[in-house]
mmCIF file of C-alpha atoms and ligand atoms in Angstrom:
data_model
loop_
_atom_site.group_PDB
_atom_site.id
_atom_site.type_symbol
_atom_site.label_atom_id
_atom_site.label_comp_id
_atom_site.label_asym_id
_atom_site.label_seq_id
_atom_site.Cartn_x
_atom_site.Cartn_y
_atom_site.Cartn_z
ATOM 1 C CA UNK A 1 64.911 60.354 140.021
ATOM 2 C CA UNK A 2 64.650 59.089 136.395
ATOM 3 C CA UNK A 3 67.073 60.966 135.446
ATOM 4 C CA UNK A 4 70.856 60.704 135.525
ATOM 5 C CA UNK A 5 71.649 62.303 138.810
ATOM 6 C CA UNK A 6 75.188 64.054 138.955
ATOM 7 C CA UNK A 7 76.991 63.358 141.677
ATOM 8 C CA UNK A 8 77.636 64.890 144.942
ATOM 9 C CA UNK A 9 81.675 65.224 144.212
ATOM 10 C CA UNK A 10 81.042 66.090 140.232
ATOM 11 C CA UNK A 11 78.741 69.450 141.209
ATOM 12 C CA UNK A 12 80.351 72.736 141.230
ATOM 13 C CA UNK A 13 81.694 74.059 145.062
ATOM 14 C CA UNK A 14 78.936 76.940 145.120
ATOM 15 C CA UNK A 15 76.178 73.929 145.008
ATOM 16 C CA UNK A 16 78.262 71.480 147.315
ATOM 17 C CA UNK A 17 78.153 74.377 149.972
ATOM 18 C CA UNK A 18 74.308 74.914 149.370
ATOM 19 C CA UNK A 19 73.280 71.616 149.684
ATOM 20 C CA UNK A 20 75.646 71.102 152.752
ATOM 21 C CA UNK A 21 74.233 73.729 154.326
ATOM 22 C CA UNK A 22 70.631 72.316 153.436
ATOM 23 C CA UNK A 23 71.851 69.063 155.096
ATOM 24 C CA UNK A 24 72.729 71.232 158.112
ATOM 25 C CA UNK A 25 70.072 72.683 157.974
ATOM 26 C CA UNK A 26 67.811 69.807 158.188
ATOM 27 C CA UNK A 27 69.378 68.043 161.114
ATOM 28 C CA UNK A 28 68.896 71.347 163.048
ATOM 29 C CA UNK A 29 65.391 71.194 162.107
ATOM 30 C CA UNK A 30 65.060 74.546 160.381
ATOM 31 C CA UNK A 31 62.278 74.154 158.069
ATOM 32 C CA UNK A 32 62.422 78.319 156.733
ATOM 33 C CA UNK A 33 65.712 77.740 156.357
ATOM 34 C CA UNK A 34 65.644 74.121 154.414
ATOM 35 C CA UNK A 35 62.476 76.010 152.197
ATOM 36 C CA UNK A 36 64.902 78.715 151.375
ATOM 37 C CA UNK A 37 67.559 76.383 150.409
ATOM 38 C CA UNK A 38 65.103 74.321 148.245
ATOM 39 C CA UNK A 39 63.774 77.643 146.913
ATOM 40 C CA UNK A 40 67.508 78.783 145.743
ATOM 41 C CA UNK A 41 68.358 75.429 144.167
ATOM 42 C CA UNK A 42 65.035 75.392 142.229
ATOM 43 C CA UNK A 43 66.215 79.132 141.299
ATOM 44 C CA UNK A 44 69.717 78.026 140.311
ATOM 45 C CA UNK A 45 67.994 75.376 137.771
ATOM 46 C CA UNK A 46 68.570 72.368 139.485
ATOM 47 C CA UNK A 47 66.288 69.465 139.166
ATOM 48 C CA UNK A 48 64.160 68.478 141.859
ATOM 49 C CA UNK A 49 64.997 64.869 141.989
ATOM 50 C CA UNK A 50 68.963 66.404 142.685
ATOM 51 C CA UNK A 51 68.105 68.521 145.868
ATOM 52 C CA UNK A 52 66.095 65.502 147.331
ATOM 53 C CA UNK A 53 68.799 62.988 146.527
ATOM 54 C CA UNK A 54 71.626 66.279 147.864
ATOM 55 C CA UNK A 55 70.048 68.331 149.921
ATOM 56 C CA UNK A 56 66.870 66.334 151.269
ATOM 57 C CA UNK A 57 67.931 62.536 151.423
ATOM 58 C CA UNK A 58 71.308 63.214 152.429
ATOM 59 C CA UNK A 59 70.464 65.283 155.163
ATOM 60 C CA UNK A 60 67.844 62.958 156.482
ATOM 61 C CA UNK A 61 70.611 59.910 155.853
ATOM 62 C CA UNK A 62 73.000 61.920 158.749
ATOM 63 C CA UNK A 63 69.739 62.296 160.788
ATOM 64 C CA UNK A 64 68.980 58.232 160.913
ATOM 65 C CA UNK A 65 72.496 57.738 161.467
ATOM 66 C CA UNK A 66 73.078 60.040 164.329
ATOM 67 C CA UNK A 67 69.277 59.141 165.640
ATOM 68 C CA UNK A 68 70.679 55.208 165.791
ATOM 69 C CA UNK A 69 73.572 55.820 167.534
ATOM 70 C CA UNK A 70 71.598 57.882 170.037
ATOM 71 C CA UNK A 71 72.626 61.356 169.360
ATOM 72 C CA UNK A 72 69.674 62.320 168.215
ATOM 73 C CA UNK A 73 66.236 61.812 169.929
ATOM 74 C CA UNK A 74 62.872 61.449 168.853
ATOM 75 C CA UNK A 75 61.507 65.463 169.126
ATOM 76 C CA UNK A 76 64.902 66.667 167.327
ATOM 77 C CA UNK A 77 64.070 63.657 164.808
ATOM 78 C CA UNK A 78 60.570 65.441 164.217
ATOM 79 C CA UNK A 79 61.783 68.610 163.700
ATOM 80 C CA UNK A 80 63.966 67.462 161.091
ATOM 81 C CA UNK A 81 61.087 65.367 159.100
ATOM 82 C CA UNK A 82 59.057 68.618 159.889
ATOM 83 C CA UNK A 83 61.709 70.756 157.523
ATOM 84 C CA UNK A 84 61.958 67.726 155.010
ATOM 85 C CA UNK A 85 58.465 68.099 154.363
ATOM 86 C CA UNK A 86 57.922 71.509 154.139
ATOM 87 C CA UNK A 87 60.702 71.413 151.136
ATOM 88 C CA UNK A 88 58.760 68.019 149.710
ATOM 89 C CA UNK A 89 55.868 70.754 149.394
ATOM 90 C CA UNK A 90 57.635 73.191 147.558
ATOM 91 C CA UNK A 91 59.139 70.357 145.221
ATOM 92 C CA UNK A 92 55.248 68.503 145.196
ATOM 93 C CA UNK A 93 53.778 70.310 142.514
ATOM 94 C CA UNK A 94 57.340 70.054 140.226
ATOM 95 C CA UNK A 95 57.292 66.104 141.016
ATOM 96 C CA UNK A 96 53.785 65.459 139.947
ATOM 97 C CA UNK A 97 52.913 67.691 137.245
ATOM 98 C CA UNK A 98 52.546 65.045 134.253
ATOM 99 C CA UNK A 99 51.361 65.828 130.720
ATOM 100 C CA UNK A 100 50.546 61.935 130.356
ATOM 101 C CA UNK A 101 46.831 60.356 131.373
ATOM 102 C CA UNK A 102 46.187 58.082 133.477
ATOM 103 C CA UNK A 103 48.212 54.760 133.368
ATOM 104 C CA UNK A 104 46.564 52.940 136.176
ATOM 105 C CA UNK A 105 45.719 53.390 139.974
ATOM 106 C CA UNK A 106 47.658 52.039 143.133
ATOM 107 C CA UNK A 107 46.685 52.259 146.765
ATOM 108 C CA UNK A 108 49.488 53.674 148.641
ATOM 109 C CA UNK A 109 49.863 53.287 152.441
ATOM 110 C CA UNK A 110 52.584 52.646 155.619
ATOM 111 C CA UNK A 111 51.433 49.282 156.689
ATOM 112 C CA UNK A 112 49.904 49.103 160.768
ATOM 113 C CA UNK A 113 52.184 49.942 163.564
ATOM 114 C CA UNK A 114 54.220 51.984 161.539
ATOM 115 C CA UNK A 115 54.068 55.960 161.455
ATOM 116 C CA UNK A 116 56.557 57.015 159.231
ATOM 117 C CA UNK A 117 55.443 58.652 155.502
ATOM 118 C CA UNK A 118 58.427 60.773 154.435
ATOM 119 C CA UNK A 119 59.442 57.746 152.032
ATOM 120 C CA UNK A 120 55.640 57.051 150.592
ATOM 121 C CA UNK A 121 54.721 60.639 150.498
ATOM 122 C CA UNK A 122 57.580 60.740 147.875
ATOM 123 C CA UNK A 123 56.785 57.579 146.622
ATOM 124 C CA UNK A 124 53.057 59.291 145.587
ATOM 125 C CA UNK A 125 54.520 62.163 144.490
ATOM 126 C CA UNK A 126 56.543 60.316 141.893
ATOM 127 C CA UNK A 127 54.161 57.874 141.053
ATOM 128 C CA UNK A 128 51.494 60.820 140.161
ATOM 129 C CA UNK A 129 54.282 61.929 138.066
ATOM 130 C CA UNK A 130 54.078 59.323 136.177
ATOM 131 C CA UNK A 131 50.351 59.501 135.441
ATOM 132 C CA UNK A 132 49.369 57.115 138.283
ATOM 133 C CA UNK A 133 46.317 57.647 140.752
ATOM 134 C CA UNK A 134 47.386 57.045 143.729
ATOM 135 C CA UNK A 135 44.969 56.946 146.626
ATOM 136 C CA UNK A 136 47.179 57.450 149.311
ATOM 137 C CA UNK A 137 45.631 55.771 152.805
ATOM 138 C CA UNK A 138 48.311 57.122 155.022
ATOM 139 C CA UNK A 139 50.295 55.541 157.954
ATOM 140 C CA UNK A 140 49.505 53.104 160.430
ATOM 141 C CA UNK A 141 47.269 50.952 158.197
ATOM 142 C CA UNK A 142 45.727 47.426 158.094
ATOM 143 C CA UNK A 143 44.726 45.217 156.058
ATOM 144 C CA UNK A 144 40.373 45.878 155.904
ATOM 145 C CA UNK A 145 41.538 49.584 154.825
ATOM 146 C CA UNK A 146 44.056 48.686 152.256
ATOM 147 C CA UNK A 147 41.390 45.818 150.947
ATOM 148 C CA UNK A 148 38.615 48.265 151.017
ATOM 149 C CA UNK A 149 40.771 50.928 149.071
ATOM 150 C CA UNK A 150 41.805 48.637 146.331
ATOM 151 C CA UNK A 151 38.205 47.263 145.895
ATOM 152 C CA UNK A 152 36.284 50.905 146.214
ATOM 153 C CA UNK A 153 39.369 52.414 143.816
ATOM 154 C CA UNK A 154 39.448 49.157 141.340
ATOM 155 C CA UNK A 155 42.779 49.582 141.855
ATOM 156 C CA UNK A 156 45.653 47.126 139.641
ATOM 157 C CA UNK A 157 48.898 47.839 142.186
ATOM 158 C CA UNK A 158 49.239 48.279 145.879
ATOM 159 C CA UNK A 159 52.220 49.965 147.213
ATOM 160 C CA UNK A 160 53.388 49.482 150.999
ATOM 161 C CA UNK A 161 55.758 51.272 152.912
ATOM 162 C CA UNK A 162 57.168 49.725 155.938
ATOM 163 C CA UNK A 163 60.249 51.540 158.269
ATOM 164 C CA UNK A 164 60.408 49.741 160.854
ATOM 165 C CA UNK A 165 61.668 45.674 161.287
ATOM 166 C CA UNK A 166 58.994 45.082 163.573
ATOM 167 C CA UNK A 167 56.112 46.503 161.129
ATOM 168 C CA UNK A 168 57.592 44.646 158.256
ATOM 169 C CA UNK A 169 56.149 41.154 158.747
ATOM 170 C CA UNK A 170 52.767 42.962 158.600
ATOM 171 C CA UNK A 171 53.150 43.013 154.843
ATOM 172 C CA UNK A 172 52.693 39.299 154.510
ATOM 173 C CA UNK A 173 49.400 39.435 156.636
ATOM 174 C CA UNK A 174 47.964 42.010 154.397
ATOM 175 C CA UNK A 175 48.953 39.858 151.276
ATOM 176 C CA UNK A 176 47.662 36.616 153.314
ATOM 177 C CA UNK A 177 44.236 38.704 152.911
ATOM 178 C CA UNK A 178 44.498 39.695 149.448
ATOM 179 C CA UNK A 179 44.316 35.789 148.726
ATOM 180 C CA UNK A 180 41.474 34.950 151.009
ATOM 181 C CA UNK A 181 39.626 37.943 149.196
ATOM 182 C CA UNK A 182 40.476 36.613 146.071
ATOM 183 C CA UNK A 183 41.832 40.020 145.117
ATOM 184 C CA UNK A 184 45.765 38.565 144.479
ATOM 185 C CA UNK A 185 45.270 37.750 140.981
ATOM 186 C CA UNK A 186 44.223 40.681 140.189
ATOM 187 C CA UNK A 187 46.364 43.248 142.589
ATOM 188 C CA UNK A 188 50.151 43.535 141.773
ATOM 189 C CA UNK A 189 51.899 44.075 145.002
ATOM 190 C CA UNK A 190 55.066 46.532 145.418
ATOM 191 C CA UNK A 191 56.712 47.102 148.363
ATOM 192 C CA UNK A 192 59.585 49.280 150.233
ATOM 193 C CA UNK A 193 61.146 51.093 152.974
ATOM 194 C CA UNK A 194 64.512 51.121 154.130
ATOM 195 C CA UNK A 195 64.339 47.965 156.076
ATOM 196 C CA UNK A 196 63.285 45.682 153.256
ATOM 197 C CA UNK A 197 65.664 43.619 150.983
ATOM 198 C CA UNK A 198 64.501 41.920 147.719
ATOM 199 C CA UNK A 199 64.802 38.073 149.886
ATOM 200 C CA UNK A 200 62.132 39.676 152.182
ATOM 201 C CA UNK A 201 59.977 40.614 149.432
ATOM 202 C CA UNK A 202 59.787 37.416 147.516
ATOM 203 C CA UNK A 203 59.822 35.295 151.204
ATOM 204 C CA UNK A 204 56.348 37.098 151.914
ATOM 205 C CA UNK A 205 55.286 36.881 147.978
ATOM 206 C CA UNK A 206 55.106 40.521 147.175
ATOM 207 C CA UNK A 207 55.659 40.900 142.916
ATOM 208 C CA UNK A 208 58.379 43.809 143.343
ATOM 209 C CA UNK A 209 61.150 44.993 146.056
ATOM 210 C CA UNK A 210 61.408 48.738 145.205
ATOM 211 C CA UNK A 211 64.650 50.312 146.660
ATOM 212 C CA UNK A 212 63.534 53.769 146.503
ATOM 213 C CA UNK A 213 60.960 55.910 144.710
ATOM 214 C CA UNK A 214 62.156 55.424 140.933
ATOM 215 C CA UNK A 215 62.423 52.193 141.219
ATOM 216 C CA UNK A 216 58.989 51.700 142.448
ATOM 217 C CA UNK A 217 57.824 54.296 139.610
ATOM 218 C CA UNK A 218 59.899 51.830 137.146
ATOM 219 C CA UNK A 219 57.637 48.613 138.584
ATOM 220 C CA UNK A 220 54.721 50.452 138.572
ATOM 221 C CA UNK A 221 54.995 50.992 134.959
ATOM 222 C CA UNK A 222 56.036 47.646 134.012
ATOM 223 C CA UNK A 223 52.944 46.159 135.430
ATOM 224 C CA UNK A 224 50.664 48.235 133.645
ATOM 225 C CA UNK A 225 52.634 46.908 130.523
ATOM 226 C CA UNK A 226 52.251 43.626 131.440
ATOM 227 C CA UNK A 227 48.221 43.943 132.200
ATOM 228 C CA UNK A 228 47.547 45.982 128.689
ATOM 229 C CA UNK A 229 49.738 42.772 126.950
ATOM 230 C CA UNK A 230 47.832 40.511 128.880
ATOM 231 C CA UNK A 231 44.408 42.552 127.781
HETATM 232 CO CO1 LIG B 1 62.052 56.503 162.973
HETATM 233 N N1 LIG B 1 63.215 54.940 162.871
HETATM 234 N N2 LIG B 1 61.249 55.772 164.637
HETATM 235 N N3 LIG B 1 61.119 58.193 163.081
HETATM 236 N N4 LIG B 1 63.191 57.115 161.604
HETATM 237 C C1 LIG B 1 64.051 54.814 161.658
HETATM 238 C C2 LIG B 1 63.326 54.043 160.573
HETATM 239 C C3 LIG B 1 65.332 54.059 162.229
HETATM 240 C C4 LIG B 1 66.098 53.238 161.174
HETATM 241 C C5 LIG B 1 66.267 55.087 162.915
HETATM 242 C C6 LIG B 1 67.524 54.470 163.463
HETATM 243 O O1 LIG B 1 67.475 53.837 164.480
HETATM 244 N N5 LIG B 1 68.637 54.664 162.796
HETATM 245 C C7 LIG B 1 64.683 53.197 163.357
HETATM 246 C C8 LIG B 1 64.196 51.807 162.927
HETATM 247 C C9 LIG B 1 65.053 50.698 163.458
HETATM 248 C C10 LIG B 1 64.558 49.379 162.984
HETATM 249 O O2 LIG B 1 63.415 49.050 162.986
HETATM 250 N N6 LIG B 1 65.515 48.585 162.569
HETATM 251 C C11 LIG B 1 63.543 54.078 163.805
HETATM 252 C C12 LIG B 1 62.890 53.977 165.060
HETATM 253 C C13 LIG B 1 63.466 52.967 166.045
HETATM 254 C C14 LIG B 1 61.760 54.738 165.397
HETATM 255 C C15 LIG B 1 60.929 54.676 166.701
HETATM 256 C C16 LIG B 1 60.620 53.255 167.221
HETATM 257 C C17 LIG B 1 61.681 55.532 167.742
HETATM 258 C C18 LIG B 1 61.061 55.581 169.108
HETATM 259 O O3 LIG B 1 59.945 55.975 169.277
HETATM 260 N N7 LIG B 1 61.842 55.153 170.053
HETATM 261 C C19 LIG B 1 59.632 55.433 166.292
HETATM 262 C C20 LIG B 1 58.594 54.469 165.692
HETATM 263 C C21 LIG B 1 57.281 55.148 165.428
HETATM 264 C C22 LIG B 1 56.344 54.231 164.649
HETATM 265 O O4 LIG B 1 56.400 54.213 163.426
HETATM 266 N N8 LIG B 1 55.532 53.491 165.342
HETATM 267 C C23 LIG B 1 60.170 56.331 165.228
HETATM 268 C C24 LIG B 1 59.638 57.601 164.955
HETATM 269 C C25 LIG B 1 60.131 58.469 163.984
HETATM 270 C C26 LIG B 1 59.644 59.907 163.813
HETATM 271 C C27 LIG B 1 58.140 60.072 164.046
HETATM 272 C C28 LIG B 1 60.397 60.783 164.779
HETATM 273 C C29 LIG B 1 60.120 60.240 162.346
HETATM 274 C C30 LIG B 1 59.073 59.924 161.257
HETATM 275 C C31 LIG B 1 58.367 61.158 160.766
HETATM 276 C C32 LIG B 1 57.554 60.867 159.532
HETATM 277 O O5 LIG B 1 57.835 59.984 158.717
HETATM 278 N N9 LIG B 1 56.511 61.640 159.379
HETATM 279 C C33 LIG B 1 61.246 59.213 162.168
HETATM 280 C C34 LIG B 1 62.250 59.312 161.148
HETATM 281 C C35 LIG B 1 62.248 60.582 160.319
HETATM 282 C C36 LIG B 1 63.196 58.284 160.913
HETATM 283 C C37 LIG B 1 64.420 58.290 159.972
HETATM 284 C C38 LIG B 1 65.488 59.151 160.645
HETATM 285 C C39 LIG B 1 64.237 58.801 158.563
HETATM 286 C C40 LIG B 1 63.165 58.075 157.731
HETATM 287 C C41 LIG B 1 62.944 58.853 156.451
HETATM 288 O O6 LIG B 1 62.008 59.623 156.348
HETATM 289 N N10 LIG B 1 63.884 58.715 155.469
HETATM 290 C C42 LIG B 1 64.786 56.752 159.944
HETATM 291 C C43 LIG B 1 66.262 56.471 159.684
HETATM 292 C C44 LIG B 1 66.508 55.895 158.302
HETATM 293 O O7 LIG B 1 65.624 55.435 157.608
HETATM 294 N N11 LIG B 1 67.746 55.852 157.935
HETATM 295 C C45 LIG B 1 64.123 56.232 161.156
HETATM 296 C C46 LIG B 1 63.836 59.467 154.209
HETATM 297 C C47 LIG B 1 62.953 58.746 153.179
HETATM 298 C C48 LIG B 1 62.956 59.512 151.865
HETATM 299 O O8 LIG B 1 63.512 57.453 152.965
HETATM 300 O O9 LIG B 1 61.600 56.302 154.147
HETATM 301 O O10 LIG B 1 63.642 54.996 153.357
HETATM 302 P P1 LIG B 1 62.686 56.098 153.160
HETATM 303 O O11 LIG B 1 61.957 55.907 151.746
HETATM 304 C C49 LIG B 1 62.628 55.591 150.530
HETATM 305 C C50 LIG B 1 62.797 54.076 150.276
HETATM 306 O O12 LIG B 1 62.881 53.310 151.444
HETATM 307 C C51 LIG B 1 61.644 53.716 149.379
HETATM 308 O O13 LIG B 1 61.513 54.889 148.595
HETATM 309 C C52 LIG B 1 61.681 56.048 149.423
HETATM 310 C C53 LIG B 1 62.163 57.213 148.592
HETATM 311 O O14 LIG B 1 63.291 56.904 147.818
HETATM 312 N N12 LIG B 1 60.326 53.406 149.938
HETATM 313 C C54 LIG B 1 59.352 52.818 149.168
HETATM 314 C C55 LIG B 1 59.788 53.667 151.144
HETATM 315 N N13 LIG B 1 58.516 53.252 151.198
HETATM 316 C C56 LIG B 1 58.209 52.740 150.002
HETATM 317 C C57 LIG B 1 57.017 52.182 149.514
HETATM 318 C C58 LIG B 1 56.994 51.719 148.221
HETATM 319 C C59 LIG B 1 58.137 51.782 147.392
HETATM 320 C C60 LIG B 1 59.332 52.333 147.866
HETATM 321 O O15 LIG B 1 55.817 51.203 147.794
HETATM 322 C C61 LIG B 1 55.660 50.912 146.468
#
């Protein structure tokens, strides 16, 4: 997602149909089938970051669309994040292979309440990428875990995912505790998840709004600057 991503319109018809059909594919819940689209794409020489923004993204976009207007229920809903993550493992080891070492470590997790991780799995993915540990500490998490992860990893950023409008405000009670620990000095705090909006972030007095995974990748980075400067 750092690079320049061509758009839907501008590709040629053959991959227009492809990633349609990956799209279709995806809201039917047909994770062989989304695979073998992912597989073909890859095979064509397209770039990972394209067939999650075309094929992936896109097809999950018509999913939370038809899923709000009630079309689409909760199992067919699974099904589809089933086949969108079956393709994220094909594309996992293309998204996080990185010739650079380590610039720094974040704890990654979907803050309590909330189960969705199709956003911060990528998220991780991209960050490793970019030479970043990330110890991931899954969904439905609160605030002792992510404390105890940033203080057993030594960790400089926290990333935290949040879907849902009613799991949101949970943010703020995990950065409430990063101050009573004394930690909030020392712990740059991103956050994201299609809910959030960059008033939300500074109202609960989180250091970065990302809007999606290279943006969070971009803010992740720019920290680390800022701590070597500051070193
Ligand atoms: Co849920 N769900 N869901 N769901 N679900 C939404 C979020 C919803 C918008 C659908 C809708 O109504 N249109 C709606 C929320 C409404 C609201 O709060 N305003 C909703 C609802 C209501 C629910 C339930 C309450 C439904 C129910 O049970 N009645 C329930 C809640 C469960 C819970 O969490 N307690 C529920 C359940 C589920 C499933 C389990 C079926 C499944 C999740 C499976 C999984 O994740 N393993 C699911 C799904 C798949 C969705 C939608 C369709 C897709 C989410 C997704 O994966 N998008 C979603 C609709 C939507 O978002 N439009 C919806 C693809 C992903 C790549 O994007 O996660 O936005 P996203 O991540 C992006 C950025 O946001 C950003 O970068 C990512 C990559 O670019 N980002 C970060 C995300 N996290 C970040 C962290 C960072 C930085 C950037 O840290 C540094």
């Amino acid at each position: 997602m750092t690079q320049e991503l061509i758009p839907f319109e501008e590709l040629p018809e053959e991959l227009q149909e492809l990633y349609e059909d990956m799209q279709d594919d995806l809201y039917e819940g047909l994770a062989d089938k989304v695979v073998e689209g992912t597989r073909k794409a890859l095979d064509m020489g397209r770039s990972p970051h394209e067939i999650l923004a075309h094929g992936l993204v896109a097809g999950m976009d018509i999913v939370g669309e038809d899923f709000g207007a009630g079309v689409l229920f909760v199992p067919e809903v699974l099904m589809a994040a089933k086949a969108m993550k079956a393709a994220m493992e094909i594309l996992r080891p293309l998204l996080t292979q990185t010739g650079a070492q380590r610039v720094g470590t974040i704890v990654l997790g979907t803050v309590k309440g909330d189960i969705h991780d199709i956003g911060k799995n990528l998220v991780g993915m991209m960050l490793e990428g970019a030479g970043f540990e990330v110890v991931d500490v899954g969904i439905n998490t609160d605030a002792d875990t992510f404390i105890q992860a940033l203080k057993e990893h030594d960790a400089q950023l926290l990333g935290m995912s949040a879907l849902l409008t009613t799991t949101m405000p949970y943010m703020k009670v995990v950065i409430d505790r990063l101050d009573e620990e004394g930690l909030r000095d020392q712990v740059k705090v991103l956050v994201g998840g299609a809910p959030l909006s960059e008033a939300f972030a500074e109202d609960i007095g989180a250091d970065a709004y990302c809007e999606d995974a290279s943006v969070a990748v971009e803010m992740a980075k720019k920290f680390m600057d800022l701590y070597r400067r500051a070193a």
